[in-house]
Amino acid sequence: MHRLLLLFPILAFGVWLATGCAPKAYKDALHTGSTLEQRGDYESAYKYYEEAVRLRPNDKIAQAKLNQLGRLISSAATEKGIQAFENKKYRTASELFTKALHYNANNQDARSYNEKAKTQYNLIRKKYSEADRLKAQSEWVDAVHLLNEIS
């Protein structure tokens, strides 16, 4: 009986959350998300909209905000990723494309460029490894030629 009395508050809280009876937390999450969005802090706003959706999964307003910001953040990360890719900063580009895909899994440009960036990055890593091997064998000229191909 004593255990049931201890368990009751936990169960009541779970039911309270599950039934959507958390209007203050939901409203606070939406308000904070909106404030951060207006300030241009989109990633932080996204987290608050995620919280609002978690509190009310069927809420169309919070879900719409979450989707809108996800596409915006994803698009910005993709643009930065493309710039990094064009500057041959493939690891940075891949990190940005991965971020873009986190916020919008349907971003086909990010997905396509991410594969290209990973391929180029791995190719460069292989060339560096080969240059290290050549250097260890005192084949300096070949090592330098290989490194020149990378830069």
Tab-separated table of N, CA and C in Angstrom:
chain	number	residue	atom	x	y	z
A	1	MET	N	0.820	-1.192	0.000
A	1	MET	CA	0.000	0.000	0.000
A	1	MET	C	0.864	1.257	0.000
A	2	HIS	N	1.934	1.199	0.795
A	2	HIS	CA	2.842	2.338	0.890
A	2	HIS	C	3.486	2.632	-0.471
A	3	ARG	N	3.842	1.581	-1.209
A	3	ARG	CA	4.451	1.755	-2.541
A	3	ARG	C	3.467	2.378	-3.520
A	4	LEU	N	2.200	1.998	-3.422
A	4	LEU	CA	1.193	2.577	-4.297
A	4	LEU	C	1.049	4.071	-4.054
A	5	LEU	N	1.135	4.479	-2.811
A	5	LEU	CA	1.038	5.905	-2.492
A	5	LEU	C	2.218	6.680	-3.060
A	6	LEU	N	3.387	6.060	-3.072
A	6	LEU	CA	4.564	6.713	-3.656
A	6	LEU	C	4.493	6.747	-5.175
A	7	LEU	N	3.898	5.729	-5.760
A	7	LEU	CA	3.824	5.616	-7.205
A	7	LEU	C	2.749	6.529	-7.801
A	8	PHE	N	1.721	6.843	-7.041
A	8	PHE	CA	0.602	7.641	-7.542
A	8	PHE	C	1.026	9.003	-8.107
A	9	PRO	N	1.848	9.792	-7.401
A	9	PRO	CA	2.229	11.095	-7.979
A	9	PRO	C	2.972	10.960	-9.309
A	10	ILE	N	3.789	9.940	-9.446
A	10	ILE	CA	4.529	9.730	-10.693
A	10	ILE	C	3.571	9.394	-11.824
A	11	LEU	N	2.625	8.503	-11.556
A	11	LEU	CA	1.640	8.140	-12.571
A	11	LEU	C	0.758	9.332	-12.935
A	12	ALA	N	0.356	10.105	-11.945
A	12	ALA	CA	-0.486	11.269	-12.197
A	12	ALA	C	0.239	12.276	-13.090
A	13	PHE	N	1.532	12.491	-12.827
A	13	PHE	CA	2.324	13.407	-13.650
A	13	PHE	C	2.412	12.903	-15.085
A	14	GLY	N	2.631	11.601	-15.253
A	14	GLY	CA	2.695	11.014	-16.588
A	14	GLY	C	1.391	11.182	-17.350
A	15	VAL	N	0.276	10.964	-16.680
A	15	VAL	CA	-1.033	11.149	-17.311
A	15	VAL	C	-1.237	12.620	-17.666
A	16	TRP	N	-0.827	13.502	-16.769
A	16	TRP	CA	-0.954	14.942	-16.997
A	16	TRP	C	-0.205	15.361	-18.260
A	17	LEU	N	1.023	14.855	-18.408
A	17	LEU	CA	1.803	15.179	-19.611
A	17	LEU	C	1.204	14.545	-20.856
A	18	ALA	N	0.815	13.291	-20.753
A	18	ALA	CA	0.308	12.549	-21.908
A	18	ALA	C	-1.005	13.115	-22.429
A	19	THR	N	-1.812	13.679	-21.574
A	19	THR	CA	-3.113	14.199	-22.005
A	19	THR	C	-3.033	15.633	-22.498
A	20	GLY	N	-1.855	16.199	-22.511
A	20	GLY	CA	-1.720	17.560	-23.034
A	20	GLY	C	-2.153	18.613	-22.036
A	21	CYS	N	-2.157	18.267	-20.795
A	21	CYS	CA	-2.574	19.217	-19.764
A	21	CYS	C	-1.390	20.019	-19.257
A	22	ALA	N	-0.517	20.351	-20.131
A	22	ALA	CA	0.647	21.138	-19.746
A	22	ALA	C	0.621	22.456	-20.501
A	23	PRO	N	-0.464	23.226	-20.362
A	23	PRO	CA	-0.576	24.424	-21.195
A	23	PRO	C	0.487	25.474	-20.919
A	24	LYS	N	0.904	25.652	-19.679
A	24	LYS	CA	1.901	26.676	-19.383
A	24	LYS	C	3.239	26.319	-20.025
A	25	ALA	N	3.668	25.088	-19.859
A	25	ALA	CA	4.944	24.667	-20.457
A	25	ALA	C	4.898	24.785	-21.975
A	26	TYR	N	3.770	24.399	-22.560
A	26	TYR	CA	3.602	24.492	-24.010
A	26	TYR	C	3.650	25.957	-24.466
A	27	LYS	N	2.883	26.794	-23.778
A	27	LYS	CA	2.857	28.216	-24.144
A	27	LYS	C	4.216	28.871	-23.941
A	28	ASP	N	4.888	28.492	-22.866
A	28	ASP	CA	6.227	29.041	-22.614
A	28	ASP	C	7.195	28.632	-23.723
A	29	ALA	N	7.119	27.370	-24.140
A	29	ALA	CA	8.007	26.898	-25.206
A	29	ALA	C	7.727	27.645	-26.507
A	30	LEU	N	6.459	27.814	-26.844
A	30	LEU	CA	6.111	28.559	-28.063
A	30	LEU	C	6.558	30.010	-27.987
A	31	HIS	N	6.318	30.638	-26.835
A	31	HIS	CA	6.685	32.053	-26.665
A	31	HIS	C	8.203	32.231	-26.755
A	32	THR	N	8.934	31.376	-26.045
A	32	THR	CA	10.397	31.483	-26.073
A	32	THR	C	10.921	31.207	-27.480
A	33	GLY	N	10.354	30.209	-28.136
A	33	GLY	CA	10.751	29.912	-29.512
A	33	GLY	C	10.514	31.092	-30.428
A	34	SER	N	9.365	31.716	-30.286
A	34	SER	CA	9.020	32.876	-31.113
A	34	SER	C	9.966	34.047	-30.846
A	35	THR	N	10.261	34.295	-29.576
A	35	THR	CA	11.167	35.387	-29.213
A	35	THR	C	12.558	35.147	-29.807
A	36	LEU	N	13.046	33.932	-29.664
A	36	LEU	CA	14.372	33.605	-30.204
A	36	LEU	C	14.381	33.679	-31.726
A	37	GLU	N	13.295	33.254	-32.337
A	37	GLU	CA	13.193	33.324	-33.800
A	37	GLU	C	13.247	34.782	-34.265
A	38	GLN	N	12.546	35.664	-33.579
A	38	GLN	CA	12.550	37.086	-33.939
A	38	GLN	C	13.936	37.700	-33.787
A	39	ARG	N	14.719	37.175	-32.846
A	39	ARG	CA	16.088	37.666	-32.643
A	39	ARG	C	17.072	37.074	-33.648
A	40	GLY	N	16.608	36.110	-34.429
A	40	GLY	CA	17.477	35.470	-35.404
A	40	GLY	C	18.253	34.292	-34.862
A	41	ASP	N	17.940	33.854	-33.648
A	41	ASP	CA	18.601	32.691	-33.056
A	41	ASP	C	17.779	31.446	-33.395
A	42	TYR	N	17.859	31.040	-34.653
A	42	TYR	CA	16.979	30.009	-35.185
A	42	TYR	C	17.206	28.628	-34.575
A	43	GLU	N	18.443	28.280	-34.327
A	43	GLU	CA	18.701	26.951	-33.765
A	43	GLU	C	18.160	26.817	-32.344
A	44	SER	N	18.298	27.868	-31.551
A	44	SER	CA	17.733	27.834	-30.200
A	44	SER	C	16.206	27.830	-30.269
A	45	ALA	N	15.653	28.629	-31.163
A	45	ALA	CA	14.195	28.657	-31.333
A	45	ALA	C	13.682	27.281	-31.733
A	46	TYR	N	14.413	26.625	-32.609
A	46	TYR	CA	14.037	25.281	-33.066
A	46	TYR	C	13.896	24.339	-31.878
A	47	LYS	N	14.831	24.412	-30.933
A	47	LYS	CA	14.775	23.538	-29.754
A	47	LYS	C	13.513	23.782	-28.932
A	48	TYR	N	13.112	25.032	-28.814
A	48	TYR	CA	11.889	25.334	-28.054
A	48	TYR	C	10.644	24.860	-28.803
A	49	TYR	N	10.650	24.992	-30.122
A	49	TYR	CA	9.518	24.470	-30.888
A	49	TYR	C	9.475	22.941	-30.802
A	50	GLU	N	10.648	22.310	-30.757
A	50	GLU	CA	10.677	20.853	-30.549
A	50	GLU	C	10.012	20.490	-29.225
A	51	GLU	N	10.307	21.281	-28.198
A	51	GLU	CA	9.710	21.049	-26.882
A	51	GLU	C	8.192	21.220	-26.948
A	52	ALA	N	7.731	22.235	-27.655
A	52	ALA	CA	6.290	22.448	-27.793
A	52	ALA	C	5.638	21.267	-28.505
A	53	VAL	N	6.275	20.754	-29.535
A	53	VAL	CA	5.743	19.590	-30.256
A	53	VAL	C	5.764	18.354	-29.363
A	54	ARG	N	6.796	18.232	-28.552
A	54	ARG	CA	6.860	17.101	-27.629
A	54	ARG	C	5.698	17.154	-26.634
A	55	LEU	N	5.382	18.366	-26.181
A	55	LEU	CA	4.286	18.521	-25.222
A	55	LEU	C	2.918	18.323	-25.867
A	56	ARG	N	2.806	18.748	-27.116
A	56	ARG	CA	1.544	18.585	-27.852
A	56	ARG	C	1.856	18.114	-29.271
A	57	PRO	N	2.035	16.818	-29.438
A	57	PRO	CA	2.464	16.264	-30.733
A	57	PRO	C	1.523	16.558	-31.903
A	58	ASN	N	0.261	16.772	-31.642
A	58	ASN	CA	-0.700	16.996	-32.728
A	58	ASN	C	-0.947	18.474	-33.004
A	59	ASP	N	-0.195	19.344	-32.348
A	59	ASP	CA	-0.402	20.775	-32.516
A	59	ASP	C	0.174	21.236	-33.850
A	60	LYS	N	-0.678	21.764	-34.700
A	60	LYS	CA	-0.258	22.165	-36.047
A	60	LYS	C	0.593	23.426	-36.052
A	61	ILE	N	0.349	24.328	-35.105
A	61	ILE	CA	1.114	25.578	-35.060
A	61	ILE	C	2.576	25.285	-34.741
A	62	ALA	N	2.813	24.551	-33.667
A	62	ALA	CA	4.189	24.234	-33.269
A	62	ALA	C	4.884	23.395	-34.338
A	63	GLN	N	4.169	22.436	-34.929
A	63	GLN	CA	4.756	21.588	-35.962
A	63	GLN	C	5.116	22.411	-37.195
A	64	ALA	N	4.253	23.357	-37.552
A	64	ALA	CA	4.533	24.216	-38.707
A	64	ALA	C	5.770	25.076	-38.460
A	65	LYS	N	5.873	25.638	-37.255
A	65	LYS	CA	7.048	26.451	-36.909
A	65	LYS	C	8.317	25.598	-36.955
A	66	LEU	N	8.223	24.404	-36.409
A	66	LEU	CA	9.369	23.493	-36.390
A	66	LEU	C	9.816	23.168	-37.819
A	67	ASN	N	8.871	22.855	-38.678
A	67	ASN	CA	9.198	22.528	-40.070
A	67	ASN	C	9.774	23.739	-40.804
A	68	GLN	N	9.173	24.899	-40.581
A	68	GLN	CA	9.631	26.130	-41.240
A	68	GLN	C	11.075	26.448	-40.844
A	69	LEU	N	11.347	26.418	-39.545
A	69	LEU	CA	12.711	26.714	-39.086
A	69	LEU	C	13.689	25.633	-39.528
A	70	GLY	N	13.244	24.393	-39.518
A	70	GLY	CA	14.109	23.297	-39.970
A	70	GLY	C	14.570	23.517	-41.403
A	71	ARG	N	13.628	23.905	-42.265
A	71	ARG	CA	13.998	24.173	-43.667
A	71	ARG	C	14.934	25.378	-43.777
A	72	LEU	N	14.672	26.414	-42.982
A	72	LEU	CA	15.507	27.621	-43.011
A	72	LEU	C	16.938	27.316	-42.555
A	73	ILE	N	17.069	26.628	-41.431
A	73	ILE	CA	18.395	26.282	-40.915
A	73	ILE	C	19.112	25.353	-41.884
A	74	SER	N	18.384	24.392	-42.423
A	74	SER	CA	18.959	23.441	-43.372
A	74	SER	C	19.460	24.148	-44.624
A	75	SER	N	18.674	25.082	-45.118
A	75	SER	CA	19.054	25.827	-46.318
A	75	SER	C	20.320	26.647	-46.076
A	76	ALA	N	20.386	27.321	-44.923
A	76	ALA	CA	21.568	28.132	-44.602
A	76	ALA	C	22.802	27.245	-44.458
A	77	ALA	N	22.658	26.102	-43.795
A	77	ALA	CA	23.794	25.189	-43.633
A	77	ALA	C	24.235	24.636	-44.986
A	78	THR	N	23.283	24.381	-45.862
A	78	THR	CA	23.619	23.881	-47.205
A	78	THR	C	24.414	24.923	-47.984
A	79	GLU	N	23.981	26.180	-47.919
A	79	GLU	CA	24.703	27.252	-48.618
A	79	GLU	C	26.135	27.375	-48.107
A	80	LYS	N	26.304	27.342	-46.797
A	80	LYS	CA	27.655	27.409	-46.220
A	80	LYS	C	28.458	26.169	-46.615
A	81	GLY	N	27.796	25.031	-46.647
A	81	GLY	CA	28.461	23.787	-47.043
A	81	GLY	C	28.950	23.840	-48.485
A	82	ILE	N	28.131	24.406	-49.357
A	82	ILE	CA	28.530	24.536	-50.765
A	82	ILE	C	29.744	25.458	-50.889
A	83	GLN	N	29.754	26.543	-50.132
A	83	GLN	CA	30.921	27.435	-50.148
A	83	GLN	C	32.171	26.706	-49.674
A	84	ALA	N	32.035	25.939	-48.593
A	84	ALA	CA	33.179	25.175	-48.085
A	84	ALA	C	33.624	24.139	-49.115
A	85	PHE	N	32.681	23.490	-49.771
A	85	PHE	CA	32.994	22.496	-50.798
A	85	PHE	C	33.759	23.142	-51.944
A	86	GLU	N	33.287	24.284	-52.395
A	86	GLU	CA	33.958	24.981	-53.503
A	86	GLU	C	35.356	25.449	-53.113
A	87	ASN	N	35.581	25.685	-51.817
A	87	ASN	CA	36.909	26.070	-51.326
A	87	ASN	C	37.745	24.854	-50.923
A	88	LYS	N	37.273	23.680	-51.300
A	88	LYS	CA	37.960	22.402	-51.045
A	88	LYS	C	38.165	22.123	-49.554
A	89	LYS	N	37.256	22.601	-48.741
A	89	LYS	CA	37.253	22.307	-47.304
A	89	LYS	C	36.193	21.230	-47.099
A	90	TYR	N	36.550	20.008	-47.501
A	90	TYR	CA	35.573	18.937	-47.601
A	90	TYR	C	35.059	18.441	-46.255
A	91	ARG	N	35.899	18.389	-45.251
A	91	ARG	CA	35.436	17.941	-43.941
A	91	ARG	C	34.434	18.943	-43.361
A	92	THR	N	34.754	20.217	-43.446
A	92	THR	CA	33.840	21.260	-42.979
A	92	THR	C	32.537	21.201	-43.773
A	93	ALA	N	32.654	21.025	-45.069
A	93	ALA	CA	31.465	20.937	-45.920
A	93	ALA	C	30.589	19.767	-45.486
A	94	SER	N	31.194	18.625	-45.259
A	94	SER	CA	30.428	17.452	-44.848
A	94	SER	C	29.726	17.681	-43.508
A	95	GLU	N	30.410	18.342	-42.583
A	95	GLU	CA	29.791	18.651	-41.284
A	95	GLU	C	28.579	19.561	-41.476
A	96	LEU	N	28.695	20.535	-42.354
A	96	LEU	CA	27.573	21.444	-42.611
A	96	LEU	C	26.418	20.735	-43.315
A	97	PHE	N	26.734	19.848	-44.257
A	97	PHE	CA	25.673	19.103	-44.940
A	97	PHE	C	24.987	18.134	-43.972
A	98	THR	N	25.747	17.561	-43.070
A	98	THR	CA	25.160	16.685	-42.055
A	98	THR	C	24.218	17.485	-41.156
A	99	LYS	N	24.630	18.676	-40.796
A	99	LYS	CA	23.767	19.563	-40.002
A	99	LYS	C	22.492	19.885	-40.786
A	100	ALA	N	22.644	20.205	-42.048
A	100	ALA	CA	21.480	20.515	-42.886
A	100	ALA	C	20.510	19.345	-42.913
A	101	LEU	N	21.029	18.145	-43.017
A	101	LEU	CA	20.174	16.954	-43.064
A	101	LEU	C	19.522	16.673	-41.716
A	102	HIS	N	20.170	17.073	-40.631
A	102	HIS	CA	19.568	16.917	-39.307
A	102	HIS	C	18.287	17.743	-39.216
A	103	TYR	N	18.327	18.944	-39.751
A	103	TYR	CA	17.183	19.840	-39.665
A	103	TYR	C	16.147	19.591	-40.758
A	104	ASN	N	16.566	18.999	-41.862
A	104	ASN	CA	15.636	18.681	-42.947
A	104	ASN	C	16.166	17.469	-43.701
A	105	ALA	N	15.680	16.317	-43.321
A	105	ALA	CA	16.154	15.059	-43.916
A	105	ALA	C	15.828	14.962	-45.409
A	106	ASN	N	14.937	15.798	-45.903
A	106	ASN	CA	14.548	15.773	-47.311
A	106	ASN	C	15.365	16.717	-48.187
A	107	ASN	N	16.402	17.316	-47.637
A	107	ASN	CA	17.229	18.266	-48.378
A	107	ASN	C	18.140	17.482	-49.329
A	108	GLN	N	17.715	17.365	-50.572
A	108	GLN	CA	18.447	16.555	-51.552
A	108	GLN	C	19.788	17.169	-51.950
A	109	ASP	N	19.871	18.499	-51.983
A	109	ASP	CA	21.150	19.142	-52.304
A	109	ASP	C	22.182	18.803	-51.237
A	110	ALA	N	21.778	18.895	-49.968
A	110	ALA	CA	22.699	18.576	-48.872
A	110	ALA	C	23.130	17.111	-48.948
A	111	ARG	N	22.189	16.240	-49.239
A	111	ARG	CA	22.503	14.813	-49.315
A	111	ARG	C	23.504	14.528	-50.445
A	112	SER	N	23.251	15.117	-51.605
A	112	SER	CA	24.116	14.898	-52.766
A	112	SER	C	25.518	15.471	-52.538
A	113	TYR	N	25.568	16.708	-52.089
A	113	TYR	CA	26.872	17.337	-51.831
A	113	TYR	C	27.612	16.633	-50.696
A	114	ASN	N	26.889	16.137	-49.715
A	114	ASN	CA	27.538	15.456	-48.587
A	114	ASN	C	28.286	14.218	-49.083
A	115	GLU	N	27.667	13.476	-49.979
A	115	GLU	CA	28.336	12.293	-50.540
A	115	GLU	C	29.593	12.695	-51.311
A	116	LYS	N	29.493	13.762	-52.084
A	116	LYS	CA	30.647	14.245	-52.842
A	116	LYS	C	31.758	14.724	-51.901
A	117	ALA	N	31.378	15.450	-50.864
A	117	ALA	CA	32.367	15.963	-49.905
A	117	ALA	C	33.068	14.815	-49.181
A	118	LYS	N	32.306	13.811	-48.775
A	118	LYS	CA	32.905	12.652	-48.094
A	118	LYS	C	33.865	11.915	-49.020
A	119	THR	N	33.477	11.775	-50.273
A	119	THR	CA	34.340	11.094	-51.254
A	119	THR	C	35.649	11.860	-51.433
A	120	GLN	N	35.550	13.168	-51.611
A	120	GLN	CA	36.760	13.987	-51.804
A	120	GLN	C	37.637	13.974	-50.550
A	121	TYR	N	37.012	14.075	-49.394
A	121	TYR	CA	37.762	14.062	-48.136
A	121	TYR	C	38.516	12.744	-47.978
A	122	ASN	N	37.858	11.642	-48.253
A	122	ASN	CA	38.510	10.334	-48.133
A	122	ASN	C	39.629	10.164	-49.147
A	123	LEU	N	39.452	10.708	-50.337
A	123	LEU	CA	40.507	10.655	-51.358
A	123	LEU	C	41.744	11.418	-50.886
A	124	ILE	N	41.523	12.595	-50.311
A	124	ILE	CA	42.643	13.394	-49.803
A	124	ILE	C	43.339	12.673	-48.649
A	125	ARG	N	42.574	12.076	-47.758
A	125	ARG	CA	43.170	11.327	-46.640
A	125	ARG	C	44.047	10.189	-47.156
A	126	LYS	N	43.586	9.509	-48.195
A	126	LYS	CA	44.382	8.415	-48.781
A	126	LYS	C	45.687	8.945	-49.371
A	127	LYS	N	45.619	10.101	-50.028
A	127	LYS	CA	46.828	10.684	-50.613
A	127	LYS	C	47.814	11.113	-49.528
A	128	TYR	N	47.293	11.680	-48.435
A	128	TYR	CA	48.170	12.034	-47.313
A	128	TYR	C	48.838	10.793	-46.729
A	129	SER	N	48.093	9.729	-46.597
A	129	SER	CA	48.652	8.480	-46.065
A	129	SER	C	49.744	7.947	-46.992
A	130	GLU	N	49.478	8.013	-48.283
A	130	GLU	CA	50.467	7.556	-49.261
A	130	GLU	C	51.712	8.451	-49.214
A	131	ALA	N	51.513	9.758	-49.070
A	131	ALA	CA	52.650	10.676	-48.966
A	131	ALA	C	53.463	10.377	-47.708
A	132	ASP	N	52.814	10.064	-46.608
A	132	ASP	CA	53.531	9.684	-45.385
A	132	ASP	C	54.342	8.414	-45.599
A	133	ARG	N	53.755	7.463	-46.311
A	133	ARG	CA	54.470	6.216	-46.596
A	133	ARG	C	55.713	6.483	-47.446
A	134	LEU	N	55.546	7.330	-48.462
A	134	LEU	CA	56.672	7.663	-49.323
A	134	LEU	C	57.758	8.406	-48.546
A	135	LYS	N	57.323	9.317	-47.686
A	135	LYS	CA	58.273	10.067	-46.863
A	135	LYS	C	59.067	9.122	-45.961
A	136	ALA	N	58.388	8.142	-45.384
A	136	ALA	CA	59.049	7.179	-44.497
A	136	ALA	C	60.085	6.351	-45.260
A	137	GLN	N	59.867	6.192	-46.552
A	137	GLN	CA	60.815	5.439	-47.380
A	137	GLN	C	61.833	6.365	-48.054
A	138	SER	N	61.855	7.607	-47.611
A	138	SER	CA	62.771	8.630	-48.133
A	138	SER	C	62.584	8.888	-49.620
A	139	GLU	N	61.380	8.700	-50.097
A	139	GLU	CA	61.056	9.010	-51.487
A	139	GLU	C	60.422	10.401	-51.513
A	140	TRP	N	61.270	11.388	-51.243
A	140	TRP	CA	60.814	12.757	-51.030
A	140	TRP	C	60.168	13.383	-52.256
A	141	VAL	N	60.738	13.188	-53.398
A	141	VAL	CA	60.219	13.818	-54.612
A	141	VAL	C	58.802	13.335	-54.907
A	142	ASP	N	58.596	12.019	-54.808
A	142	ASP	CA	57.260	11.462	-55.051
A	142	ASP	C	56.263	11.959	-54.002
A	143	ALA	N	56.721	12.053	-52.752
A	143	ALA	CA	55.840	12.536	-51.675
A	143	ALA	C	55.423	13.977	-51.959
A	144	VAL	N	56.378	14.808	-52.366
A	144	VAL	CA	56.078	16.214	-52.655
A	144	VAL	C	55.119	16.318	-53.832
A	145	HIS	N	55.320	15.538	-54.870
A	145	HIS	CA	54.426	15.563	-56.030
A	145	HIS	C	52.997	15.175	-55.616
A	146	LEU	N	52.889	14.178	-54.774
A	146	LEU	CA	51.577	13.748	-54.299
A	146	LEU	C	50.903	14.835	-53.480
A	147	LEU	N	51.664	15.475	-52.620
A	147	LEU	CA	51.096	16.560	-51.813
A	147	LEU	C	50.716	17.758	-52.668
A	148	ASN	N	51.472	17.999	-53.733
A	148	ASN	CA	51.126	19.096	-54.648
A	148	ASN	C	49.800	18.831	-55.357
A	149	GLU	N	49.494	17.553	-55.601
A	149	GLU	CA	48.211	17.207	-56.231
A	149	GLU	C	47.038	17.606	-55.327
A	150	ILE	N	47.257	17.511	-54.028
A	150	ILE	CA	46.189	17.802	-53.078
A	150	ILE	C	45.910	19.289	-53.002
A	151	SER	N	46.962	20.092	-53.004
A	151	SER	CA	46.785	21.544	-52.825
A	151	SER	C	46.457	22.272	-54.071
